[in-house]
Amino acid sequence: MVHIREKTINDSAAVAEVITLATADLRRVYRPVSKPMKRAILEEKYISKMLVAVDGELIFGVAEYYTKPDSLYIQGLATHPQHRRRGIAQALINAVEEIAIRENKPKLTLSTIKETGNSQIFARLGFIVVNEVRAEEFEGIDGQNVIKVEMVRIRGCST
């Protein structure tokens, strides 16, 4: 049975492995554009936290989020490829929503790259598209522009 809890320092290697495996598919579609200064500014402004989905000692999923003035922003959501389509992403999103309730934040927000198809997955998890813009921090694998889809889930409005 999957249990959601906060990430501990002892989870670091397993979390890194899940993220690496989960993002391998994405890297066939897009890649980050090197802008270390922008990332450093973001990291200075917001401190992210992580939740992990575990079964016993095994970590199957990760949600990274941080608090913004009006929402909890989901920076990353990763499920081990061998454990997808089992409700792990939904459980992680629901756990982040519980934190939003405790912190009195009315919504969850996130961004994804349109070309990955992940916006449809997030739509099934209760998110709606609020904006689409060219992603300045990412590019397609051949250097082409990709579209960043900004999405929101109002608390209590999951599917």
Coordinates of N, CA and C in Angstrom, one line a residue:
M1 N 0.8 -1.2 0.0 CA 0.0 0.0 0.0 C 0.9 1.2 0.0
V2 N 0.5 2.2 -0.8 CA 1.3 3.4 -1.0 C 1.0 4.4 0.2
H3 N 2.0 5.0 0.7 CA 1.9 5.9 1.8 C 2.6 7.2 1.4
I4 N 2.1 8.4 1.7 CA 2.8 9.6 1.3 C 3.3 10.2 2.6
R5 N 4.6 10.7 2.5 CA 5.2 11.3 3.6 C 6.3 12.3 3.1
E6 N 6.8 13.1 4.1 CA 7.8 14.1 3.7 C 9.1 13.4 3.4
K7 N 9.8 13.9 2.4 CA 11.2 13.4 2.1 C 12.1 13.6 3.3
T8 N 13.0 12.6 3.5 CA 14.0 12.8 4.5 C 15.4 12.8 3.8
I9 N 16.4 13.1 4.5 CA 17.8 13.1 4.0 C 18.2 11.7 3.5
N10 N 17.7 10.7 4.1 CA 18.0 9.3 3.8 C 17.3 8.9 2.4
D11 N 16.4 9.7 2.0 CA 15.7 9.4 0.7 C 16.4 9.9 -0.5
S12 N 17.4 10.7 -0.3 CA 18.0 11.5 -1.4 C 18.4 10.7 -2.7
A13 N 19.0 9.6 -2.5 CA 19.5 8.7 -3.6 C 18.3 8.1 -4.3
A14 N 17.3 7.6 -3.6 CA 16.1 7.0 -4.2 C 15.3 8.0 -4.9
V15 N 15.2 9.2 -4.4 CA 14.4 10.3 -5.0 C 15.1 10.7 -6.3
A16 N 16.4 10.8 -6.3 CA 17.2 11.2 -7.5 C 17.0 10.2 -8.6
E17 N 17.0 8.9 -8.2 CA 16.8 7.8 -9.2 C 15.4 7.9 -9.8
V18 N 14.3 8.1 -9.0 CA 13.0 8.2 -9.5 C 12.9 9.4 -10.5
I19 N 13.4 10.6 -10.1 CA 13.4 11.7 -10.9 C 14.1 11.5 -12.2
T20 N 15.3 10.9 -12.2 CA 16.1 10.6 -13.4 C 15.3 9.7 -14.3
L21 N 14.8 8.6 -13.8 CA 14.0 7.7 -14.6 C 12.7 8.3 -15.2
A22 N 12.0 9.1 -14.4 CA 10.8 9.7 -14.8 C 11.0 10.8 -15.9
T23 N 12.1 11.5 -15.8 CA 12.4 12.6 -16.7 C 13.1 12.1 -18.0
A24 N 13.5 10.9 -18.0 CA 14.2 10.4 -19.2 C 13.3 10.5 -20.5
D25 N 12.0 10.1 -20.3 CA 11.1 10.3 -21.4 C 10.9 11.7 -21.9
L26 N 10.9 12.6 -20.9 CA 10.7 14.0 -21.2 C 11.9 14.6 -22.0
R27 N 13.1 14.1 -21.7 CA 14.3 14.6 -22.3 C 14.4 14.2 -23.8
R28 N 13.5 13.3 -24.2 CA 13.4 13.0 -25.6 C 12.5 14.0 -26.4
V29 N 11.9 14.9 -25.6 CA 11.0 15.9 -26.2 C 11.6 17.3 -26.0
Y30 N 12.1 17.6 -24.8 CA 12.6 19.0 -24.6 C 13.7 18.9 -23.6
R31 N 14.5 20.0 -23.5 CA 15.6 20.1 -22.5 C 15.7 21.5 -22.0
P32 N 16.3 21.6 -20.8 CA 16.5 23.0 -20.2 C 17.5 23.8 -21.1
V33 N 17.2 25.1 -21.1 CA 18.1 26.0 -21.7 C 19.0 26.5 -20.5
S34 N 20.3 26.6 -20.7 CA 21.1 26.9 -19.6 C 21.0 28.4 -19.2
K35 N 20.3 28.5 -18.1 CA 20.1 29.9 -17.5 C 20.3 29.7 -15.9
P36 N 21.5 29.4 -15.5 CA 21.7 29.2 -14.1 C 21.3 30.3 -13.2
M37 N 21.4 31.6 -13.6 CA 21.1 32.7 -12.8 C 19.6 32.7 -12.5
K38 N 18.8 32.5 -13.4 CA 17.3 32.5 -13.2 C 16.9 31.4 -12.2
R39 N 17.5 30.2 -12.3 CA 17.2 29.1 -11.3 C 17.7 29.6 -9.9
A40 N 18.9 30.2 -9.8 CA 19.4 30.6 -8.5 C 18.5 31.6 -7.9
I41 N 18.0 32.6 -8.7 CA 17.1 33.6 -8.2 C 15.8 32.9 -7.6
L42 N 15.3 32.0 -8.4 CA 14.1 31.2 -8.0 C 14.3 30.5 -6.7
E43 N 15.5 29.8 -6.6 CA 15.8 29.0 -5.4 C 16.0 29.9 -4.2
E44 N 16.5 31.1 -4.4 CA 16.6 32.0 -3.3 C 15.3 32.6 -2.8
K45 N 14.4 32.8 -3.7 CA 13.1 33.4 -3.4 C 12.1 32.3 -2.7
Y46 N 12.2 31.1 -3.2 CA 11.3 30.0 -2.7 C 12.1 28.8 -2.2
I47 N 11.7 28.3 -1.1 CA 12.4 27.1 -0.6 C 11.4 25.9 -0.9
S48 N 11.8 25.0 -1.7 CA 11.0 23.9 -2.0 C 11.0 22.8 -1.0
K49 N 9.9 22.0 -0.9 CA 9.7 20.9 -0.1 C 9.4 19.7 -0.9
M50 N 9.6 18.5 -0.4 CA 9.2 17.3 -1.2 C 8.4 16.3 -0.4
L51 N 7.5 15.7 -1.1 CA 6.8 14.5 -0.6 C 7.2 13.3 -1.4
V52 N 7.2 12.1 -0.7 CA 7.5 10.9 -1.5 C 6.4 9.9 -1.3
A53 N 6.1 9.1 -2.3 CA 5.2 8.0 -2.3 C 6.0 6.8 -2.0
V54 N 5.7 6.1 -0.9 CA 6.5 4.9 -0.5 C 5.6 3.7 -0.3
D55 N 6.1 2.5 -0.5 CA 5.5 1.3 -0.1 C 6.6 0.5 0.7
G56 N 6.5 0.5 2.0 CA 7.6 0.0 2.8 C 8.8 1.0 2.7
E57 N 9.9 0.5 2.3 CA 11.1 1.3 2.1 C 11.3 1.8 0.7
L58 N 10.5 1.3 -0.3 CA 10.6 1.7 -1.7 C 9.9 3.0 -2.0
I59 N 10.6 3.9 -2.7 CA 10.1 5.1 -3.1 C 9.6 5.0 -4.6
F60 N 8.4 5.3 -4.9 CA 7.8 5.2 -6.2 C 7.5 6.5 -6.9
G61 N 7.4 7.6 -6.1 CA 7.0 8.9 -6.6 C 7.4 10.0 -5.8
V62 N 7.5 11.2 -6.4 CA 8.0 12.4 -5.7 C 7.2 13.6 -6.2
A63 N 6.8 14.5 -5.2 CA 6.2 15.8 -5.6 C 7.1 16.8 -4.9
E64 N 7.6 17.8 -5.7 CA 8.3 18.9 -5.1 C 7.4 20.1 -5.3
Y65 N 7.3 20.9 -4.2 CA 6.4 22.1 -4.2 C 7.0 23.2 -3.4
Y66 N 6.5 24.4 -3.6 CA 6.8 25.5 -2.7 C 5.6 26.4 -2.6
T67 N 5.7 27.2 -1.5 CA 4.6 28.1 -1.2 C 4.7 29.4 -1.9
K68 N 3.7 29.9 -2.6 CA 3.6 31.2 -3.2 C 2.5 32.0 -2.4
P69 N 2.5 33.3 -2.6 CA 1.5 34.0 -1.8 C 0.0 33.5 -1.9
D70 N -0.4 33.0 -3.1 CA -1.8 32.6 -3.2 C -2.0 31.2 -3.6
S71 N -0.9 30.4 -3.5 CA -1.0 29.0 -3.9 C 0.2 28.1 -3.5
L72 N 0.0 26.8 -3.7 CA 1.2 26.0 -3.6 C 1.5 25.6 -5.0
Y73 N 2.8 25.9 -5.4 CA 3.2 25.6 -6.8 C 3.9 24.3 -6.8
I74 N 3.5 23.4 -7.7 CA 4.1 22.1 -7.8 C 5.2 22.2 -8.8
Q75 N 6.4 22.2 -8.4 CA 7.6 22.4 -9.2 C 7.9 21.1 -10.0
G76 N 7.6 20.0 -9.4 CA 7.9 18.7 -10.1 C 7.1 17.6 -9.5
L77 N 6.7 16.7 -10.4 CA 5.9 15.5 -10.1 C 6.5 14.3 -10.9
A78 N 7.0 13.3 -10.2 CA 7.7 12.2 -10.9 C 7.2 10.9 -10.3
T79 N 6.8 10.0 -11.2 CA 6.5 8.6 -10.8 C 7.4 7.7 -11.5
H80 N 7.9 6.7 -10.8 CA 8.8 5.7 -11.4 C 8.1 5.1 -12.6
P81 N 8.7 5.0 -13.7 CA 8.1 4.4 -14.9 C 7.4 3.1 -14.7
Q82 N 8.0 2.2 -13.9 CA 7.4 0.9 -13.7 C 6.2 0.9 -12.8
H83 N 5.9 2.0 -12.2 CA 4.8 2.1 -11.2 C 3.7 3.2 -11.6
R84 N 3.7 3.5 -12.9 CA 2.7 4.5 -13.4 C 1.3 3.9 -13.5
R85 N 0.3 4.7 -13.6 CA -1.1 4.3 -13.8 C -1.6 3.5 -12.6
R86 N -1.1 3.8 -11.4 CA -1.5 3.1 -10.2 C -2.0 4.1 -9.2
G87 N -2.2 5.4 -9.6 CA -2.8 6.4 -8.7 C -1.7 7.1 -7.8
I88 N -0.4 6.9 -8.1 CA 0.6 7.5 -7.3 C 0.6 9.0 -7.5
A89 N 0.5 9.5 -8.7 CA 0.5 10.9 -9.0 C -0.7 11.6 -8.3
Q90 N -1.9 10.9 -8.4 CA -3.1 11.4 -7.8 C -2.9 11.5 -6.2
A91 N -2.3 10.5 -5.6 CA -2.1 10.5 -4.2 C -1.1 11.6 -3.8
L92 N -0.1 11.9 -4.6 CA 0.9 12.9 -4.3 C 0.2 14.3 -4.4
I93 N -0.6 14.5 -5.5 CA -1.3 15.8 -5.7 C -2.3 16.0 -4.5
N94 N -3.0 15.0 -4.1 CA -4.0 15.1 -3.0 C -3.2 15.5 -1.7
A95 N -2.1 14.9 -1.5 CA -1.3 15.2 -0.3 C -0.8 16.7 -0.3
V96 N -0.4 17.2 -1.5 CA -0.1 18.6 -1.6 C -1.3 19.5 -1.4
E97 N -2.4 19.0 -1.9 CA -3.7 19.8 -1.6 C -4.0 19.8 -0.1
E98 N -3.8 18.8 0.6 CA -4.0 18.8 2.1 C -3.1 19.8 2.7
I99 N -1.9 19.9 2.3 CA -1.0 21.0 2.8 C -1.5 22.3 2.4
A100 N -2.0 22.5 1.2 CA -2.6 23.8 0.8 C -3.8 24.2 1.8
I101 N -4.6 23.2 2.1 CA -5.7 23.4 3.0 C -5.2 23.9 4.4
R102 N -4.1 23.2 4.9 CA -3.6 23.6 6.2 C -2.9 25.0 6.1
E103 N -2.4 25.4 5.0 CA -1.7 26.7 4.8 C -2.7 27.7 4.3
N104 N -4.0 27.4 4.2 CA -5.0 28.3 3.7 C -4.7 28.9 2.3
K105 N -4.2 28.0 1.4 CA -4.0 28.4 0.1 C -5.1 27.9 -0.8
P106 N -5.8 28.7 -1.6 CA -7.0 28.3 -2.3 C -6.7 27.4 -3.5
K107 N -5.5 27.3 -4.0 CA -5.3 26.6 -5.2 C -3.9 26.0 -5.3
L108 N -3.7 25.0 -6.2 CA -2.5 24.4 -6.6 C -2.2 24.9 -8.0
T109 N -0.9 25.2 -8.3 CA -0.5 25.7 -9.6 C 0.7 24.9 -10.1
L110 N 0.8 24.8 -11.4 CA 2.0 24.1 -12.0 C 2.2 24.6 -13.4
S111 N 3.3 24.2 -14.0 CA 3.5 24.5 -15.4 C 4.1 23.2 -16.0
T112 N 3.7 22.9 -17.2 CA 4.2 21.7 -17.9 C 4.5 22.1 -19.4
I113 N 5.2 21.3 -20.1 CA 5.5 21.5 -21.5 C 4.4 20.8 -22.3
K114 N 3.8 21.6 -23.2 CA 2.7 21.1 -24.0 C 3.1 19.9 -24.8
E115 N 4.2 19.9 -25.4 CA 4.7 18.9 -26.3 C 4.8 17.5 -25.7
T116 N 4.9 17.5 -24.4 CA 5.0 16.2 -23.7 C 3.7 15.4 -23.5
G117 N 2.6 16.1 -23.7 CA 1.3 15.5 -23.5 C 0.9 15.5 -22.0
N118 N 1.7 16.0 -21.1 CA 1.4 15.9 -19.7 C 0.3 16.8 -19.3
S119 N -0.1 17.8 -20.1 CA -1.2 18.7 -19.7 C -2.5 17.9 -19.6
Q120 N -2.6 16.9 -20.5 CA -3.8 16.0 -20.4 C -3.8 15.2 -19.2
I121 N -2.7 14.7 -18.7 CA -2.6 13.9 -17.5 C -3.0 14.8 -16.3
F122 N -2.5 16.1 -16.3 CA -2.8 17.0 -15.2 C -4.3 17.4 -15.3
A123 N -4.9 17.5 -16.4 CA -6.3 17.7 -16.6 C -7.1 16.6 -15.9
R124 N -6.7 15.4 -16.1 CA -7.4 14.2 -15.4 C -7.2 14.3 -13.9
L125 N -6.2 15.0 -13.4 CA -5.9 15.1 -12.0 C -6.6 16.4 -11.4
G126 N -7.5 17.0 -12.3 CA -8.2 18.2 -11.8 C -7.7 19.5 -12.1
F127 N -6.7 19.6 -12.9 CA -6.1 20.9 -13.2 C -6.7 21.5 -14.5
I128 N -6.8 22.8 -14.6 CA -7.3 23.4 -15.9 C -6.2 24.4 -16.4
V129 N -6.2 24.5 -17.7 CA -5.2 25.4 -18.4 C -5.7 26.8 -18.2
V130 N -4.7 27.7 -17.7 CA -5.0 29.1 -17.6 C -4.2 30.0 -18.5
N131 N -3.1 29.4 -19.0 CA -2.3 30.2 -19.9 C -1.3 29.3 -20.7
E132 N -1.0 29.7 -21.9 CA 0.0 29.0 -22.7 C 1.0 30.1 -23.3
V133 N 2.3 29.9 -23.0 CA 3.3 30.8 -23.5 C 4.5 30.1 -24.0
R134 N 5.3 30.7 -24.8 CA 6.6 30.1 -25.2 C 7.4 29.9 -24.0
A135 N 8.0 28.7 -23.8 CA 8.8 28.4 -22.6 C 10.2 29.0 -22.9
E136 N 10.6 30.0 -22.2 CA 11.9 30.6 -22.4 C 13.0 29.7 -21.7
E137 N 12.7 29.0 -20.7 CA 13.7 28.2 -20.0 C 13.9 26.8 -20.6
F138 N 13.1 26.4 -21.6 CA 13.2 25.1 -22.2 C 13.2 25.3 -23.8
E139 N 13.7 24.2 -24.4 CA 13.6 24.2 -25.9 C 13.5 22.7 -26.3
G140 N 13.0 22.5 -27.5 CA 12.8 21.2 -28.1 C 14.2 20.6 -28.3
I141 N 14.3 19.3 -28.5 CA 15.6 18.6 -28.6 C 16.4 19.1 -29.8
D142 N 15.7 19.7 -30.8 CA 16.3 20.2 -32.0 C 16.5 21.7 -31.9
G143 N 16.2 22.3 -30.7 CA 16.4 23.7 -30.5 C 15.2 24.6 -30.8
Q144 N 14.1 23.9 -31.2 CA 12.8 24.6 -31.5 C 12.1 25.1 -30.2
N145 N 11.3 26.1 -30.4 CA 10.5 26.6 -29.3 C 9.5 25.5 -28.8
V146 N 9.2 25.5 -27.5 CA 8.2 24.7 -26.9 C 7.3 25.6 -26.1
I147 N 6.1 25.1 -25.9 CA 5.0 25.8 -25.2 C 4.9 25.4 -23.7
K148 N 5.0 26.4 -22.8 CA 4.7 26.2 -21.4 C 3.2 26.3 -21.1
V149 N 2.6 25.3 -20.5 CA 1.2 25.4 -20.2 C 1.1 25.6 -18.7
E150 N 0.5 26.7 -18.3 CA 0.3 27.0 -16.9 C -1.1 26.5 -16.5
M151 N -1.1 25.8 -15.4 CA -2.4 25.1 -15.0 C -2.7 25.4 -13.5
V152 N -4.0 25.3 -13.2 CA -4.4 25.5 -11.8 C -5.4 24.5 -11.4
R153 N -5.4 24.2 -10.1 CA -6.5 23.3 -9.5 C -7.0 24.0 -8.3
I154 N -8.2 24.4 -8.3 CA -8.8 25.0 -7.2 C -9.1 23.9 -6.1
R155 N -8.8 24.2 -4.9 CA -8.9 23.3 -3.8 C -10.3 22.7 -3.8
G156 N -10.4 21.3 -3.7 CA -11.6 20.7 -3.6 C -12.3 20.4 -4.9
C157 N -11.7 20.8 -6.0 CA -12.3 20.6 -7.4 C -11.6 19.5 -8.2
S158 N -11.1 18.5 -7.5 CA -10.4 17.4 -8.3 C -11.5 16.6 -8.9
T159 N -11.0 15.8 -9.9 CA -11.9 14.9 -10.6 C -12.0 13.6 -10.0

